[in-house]
Amino acid sequence: MAGSAAKLPGLMRPLKPSVQLGKFLGSNADISRPAALKKIWAYIKQQDLQDPADRRQINCDSKLADLLGTKKLNMLEMGKRLNPHFESAPKK
C-alpha cells in the first residue's frame, strides 16, 4: 500500500499531520489535505460556525481558533492556514 501512496497526486497524498491537527481530528494517522479539510468542514457545520449573514465567513470557536490561529476567516483561507499543519512530503 505504501507504494500506491507515492503515485497519488500531491494534494491527495496522505501526509503526517501536526500534533495539534492530529488532536483536533482525533487521530495522528496520515491524512490527505482534502480529507482533513472535509473533517474540519464537518466540525464547522456541526458547531454552526458559519456567519449567518455571509456563509463564506467562519467565526471560529476557541478549538478552531487555536488550530487556525484566528477568530474569523474566509472559507478560501482555510487551505492556506492548514498547510503548516502537514509535514512536507519528501522530494524525489
PDB file of C-alpha atoms in Angstrom:
ATOM      1  CA  MET A   1       0.000   0.000   0.000  1.00  0.00           C
ATOM      2  CA  ALA A   2       2.911   2.355   0.677  1.00  0.00           C
ATOM      3  CA  GLY A   3       3.917   2.210  -2.997  1.00  0.00           C
ATOM      4  CA  SER A   4       0.456   3.272  -4.125  1.00  0.00           C
ATOM      5  CA  ALA A   5       0.518   6.393  -1.911  1.00  0.00           C
ATOM      6  CA  ALA A   6       3.557   7.678  -3.826  1.00  0.00           C
ATOM      7  CA  LYS A   7       1.559   7.550  -7.077  1.00  0.00           C
ATOM      8  CA  LEU A   8      -1.213   9.833  -5.801  1.00  0.00           C
ATOM      9  CA  PRO A   9      -1.298  13.457  -6.950  1.00  0.00           C
ATOM     10  CA  GLY A  10       0.282  15.915  -4.497  1.00  0.00           C
ATOM     11  CA  LEU A  11      -2.855  17.087  -2.711  1.00  0.00           C
ATOM     12  CA  MET A  12      -4.298  13.597  -2.390  1.00  0.00           C
ATOM     13  CA  ARG A  13      -1.124  12.094  -0.902  1.00  0.00           C
ATOM     14  CA  PRO A  14      -1.528  11.287   2.804  1.00  0.00           C
ATOM     15  CA  LEU A  15       0.832  13.323   4.978  1.00  0.00           C
ATOM     16  CA  LYS A  16       1.711  13.303   8.664  1.00  0.00           C
ATOM     17  CA  PRO A  17      -0.431  15.911  10.483  1.00  0.00           C
ATOM     18  CA  SER A  18       0.990  18.158  13.189  1.00  0.00           C
ATOM     19  CA  VAL A  19       0.318  17.156  16.776  1.00  0.00           C
ATOM     20  CA  GLN A  20      -2.215  19.999  17.013  1.00  0.00           C
ATOM     21  CA  LEU A  21      -4.093  18.944  13.857  1.00  0.00           C
ATOM     22  CA  GLY A  22      -3.989  15.291  14.913  1.00  0.00           C
ATOM     23  CA  LYS A  23      -5.502  16.215  18.261  1.00  0.00           C
ATOM     24  CA  PHE A  24      -8.248  18.239  16.534  1.00  0.00           C
ATOM     25  CA  LEU A  25      -9.032  15.378  14.131  1.00  0.00           C
ATOM     26  CA  GLY A  26      -8.799  12.727  16.847  1.00  0.00           C
ATOM     27  CA  SER A  27      -6.019  10.783  15.120  1.00  0.00           C
ATOM     28  CA  ASN A  28      -2.344  11.228  14.275  1.00  0.00           C
ATOM     29  CA  ALA A  29      -2.633   8.869  11.292  1.00  0.00           C
ATOM     30  CA  ASP A  30      -1.512  10.175   7.902  1.00  0.00           C
ATOM     31  CA  ILE A  31      -4.277  12.045   6.108  1.00  0.00           C
ATOM     32  CA  SER A  32      -4.618  13.930   2.828  1.00  0.00           C
ATOM     33  CA  ARG A  33      -5.272  17.666   2.854  1.00  0.00           C
ATOM     34  CA  PRO A  34      -8.758  17.260   1.295  1.00  0.00           C
ATOM     35  CA  ALA A  35      -9.732  14.606   3.864  1.00  0.00           C
ATOM     36  CA  ALA A  36      -8.592  16.842   6.747  1.00  0.00           C
ATOM     37  CA  LEU A  37     -10.423  19.805   5.258  1.00  0.00           C
ATOM     38  CA  LYS A  38     -13.583  17.703   4.924  1.00  0.00           C
ATOM     39  CA  LYS A  39     -13.438  16.792   8.621  1.00  0.00           C
ATOM     40  CA  ILE A  40     -12.880  20.414   9.613  1.00  0.00           C
ATOM     41  CA  TRP A  41     -15.860  21.493   7.478  1.00  0.00           C
ATOM     42  CA  ALA A  42     -17.998  18.840   9.175  1.00  0.00           C
ATOM     43  CA  TYR A  43     -16.960  20.334  12.530  1.00  0.00           C
ATOM     44  CA  ILE A  44     -17.749  23.876  11.323  1.00  0.00           C
ATOM     45  CA  LYS A  45     -21.222  22.827  10.207  1.00  0.00           C
ATOM     46  CA  GLN A  46     -21.870  20.751  13.336  1.00  0.00           C
ATOM     47  CA  GLN A  47     -20.923  23.701  15.559  1.00  0.00           C
ATOM     48  CA  ASP A  48     -22.765  26.208  13.299  1.00  0.00           C
ATOM     49  CA  LEU A  49     -19.678  28.421  12.930  1.00  0.00           C
ATOM     50  CA  GLN A  50     -20.544  29.965   9.558  1.00  0.00           C
ATOM     51  CA  ASP A  51     -21.612  33.608   9.733  1.00  0.00           C
ATOM     52  CA  PRO A  52     -25.386  33.685   9.077  1.00  0.00           C
ATOM     53  CA  ALA A  53     -25.112  36.935   7.079  1.00  0.00           C
ATOM     54  CA  ASP A  54     -22.168  35.753   4.928  1.00  0.00           C
ATOM     55  CA  ARG A  55     -21.793  31.961   4.828  1.00  0.00           C
ATOM     56  CA  ARG A  56     -18.281  32.334   3.360  1.00  0.00           C
ATOM     57  CA  GLN A  57     -17.071  33.693   6.706  1.00  0.00           C
ATOM     58  CA  ILE A  58     -16.167  31.316   9.525  1.00  0.00           C
ATOM     59  CA  ASN A  59     -16.482  32.536  13.125  1.00  0.00           C
ATOM     60  CA  CYS A  60     -14.044  30.216  14.888  1.00  0.00           C
ATOM     61  CA  ASP A  61     -14.715  28.860  18.345  1.00  0.00           C
ATOM     62  CA  SER A  62     -11.732  28.523  20.685  1.00  0.00           C
ATOM     63  CA  LYS A  63     -10.870  24.996  19.492  1.00  0.00           C
ATOM     64  CA  LEU A  64     -10.803  26.001  15.810  1.00  0.00           C
ATOM     65  CA  ALA A  65      -9.129  29.365  16.532  1.00  0.00           C
ATOM     66  CA  ASP A  66      -6.289  27.558  18.331  1.00  0.00           C
ATOM     67  CA  LEU A  67      -5.767  25.359  15.269  1.00  0.00           C
ATOM     68  CA  LEU A  68      -6.052  28.050  12.582  1.00  0.00           C
ATOM     69  CA  GLY A  69      -4.594  30.987  14.503  1.00  0.00           C
ATOM     70  CA  THR A  70      -7.516  33.385  14.003  1.00  0.00           C
ATOM     71  CA  LYS A  71     -11.006  34.053  15.340  1.00  0.00           C
ATOM     72  CA  LYS A  72     -12.531  34.769  11.911  1.00  0.00           C
ATOM     73  CA  LEU A  73     -11.571  33.776   8.388  1.00  0.00           C
ATOM     74  CA  ASN A  74     -12.890  33.487   4.872  1.00  0.00           C
ATOM     75  CA  MET A  75     -13.516  29.890   3.774  1.00  0.00           C
ATOM     76  CA  LEU A  76     -10.965  30.312   0.969  1.00  0.00           C
ATOM     77  CA  GLU A  77      -8.203  30.934   3.551  1.00  0.00           C
ATOM     78  CA  MET A  78      -8.691  27.561   5.186  1.00  0.00           C
ATOM     79  CA  GLY A  79      -6.239  25.640   2.984  1.00  0.00           C
ATOM     80  CA  LYS A  80      -3.520  28.246   3.493  1.00  0.00           C
ATOM     81  CA  ARG A  81      -3.968  28.111   7.265  1.00  0.00           C
ATOM     82  CA  LEU A  82      -3.864  24.293   7.261  1.00  0.00           C
ATOM     83  CA  ASN A  83      -0.646  23.945   5.216  1.00  0.00           C
ATOM     84  CA  PRO A  84       1.706  24.469   8.199  1.00  0.00           C
ATOM     85  CA  HIS A  85      -0.003  21.555   9.958  1.00  0.00           C
ATOM     86  CA  PHE A  86       1.314  18.987   7.450  1.00  0.00           C
ATOM     87  CA  GLU A  87       4.855  17.661   7.238  1.00  0.00           C
ATOM     88  CA  SER A  88       6.258  18.198   3.779  1.00  0.00           C
ATOM     89  CA  ALA A  89       6.364  15.159   1.568  1.00  0.00           C
ATOM     90  CA  PRO A  90       9.904  14.013   0.775  1.00  0.00           C
ATOM     91  CA  LYS A  91      11.144  15.288  -2.587  1.00  0.00           C
ATOM     92  CA  LYS A  92      12.130  12.606  -5.073  1.00  0.00           C
TER      93      LYS A  92
END
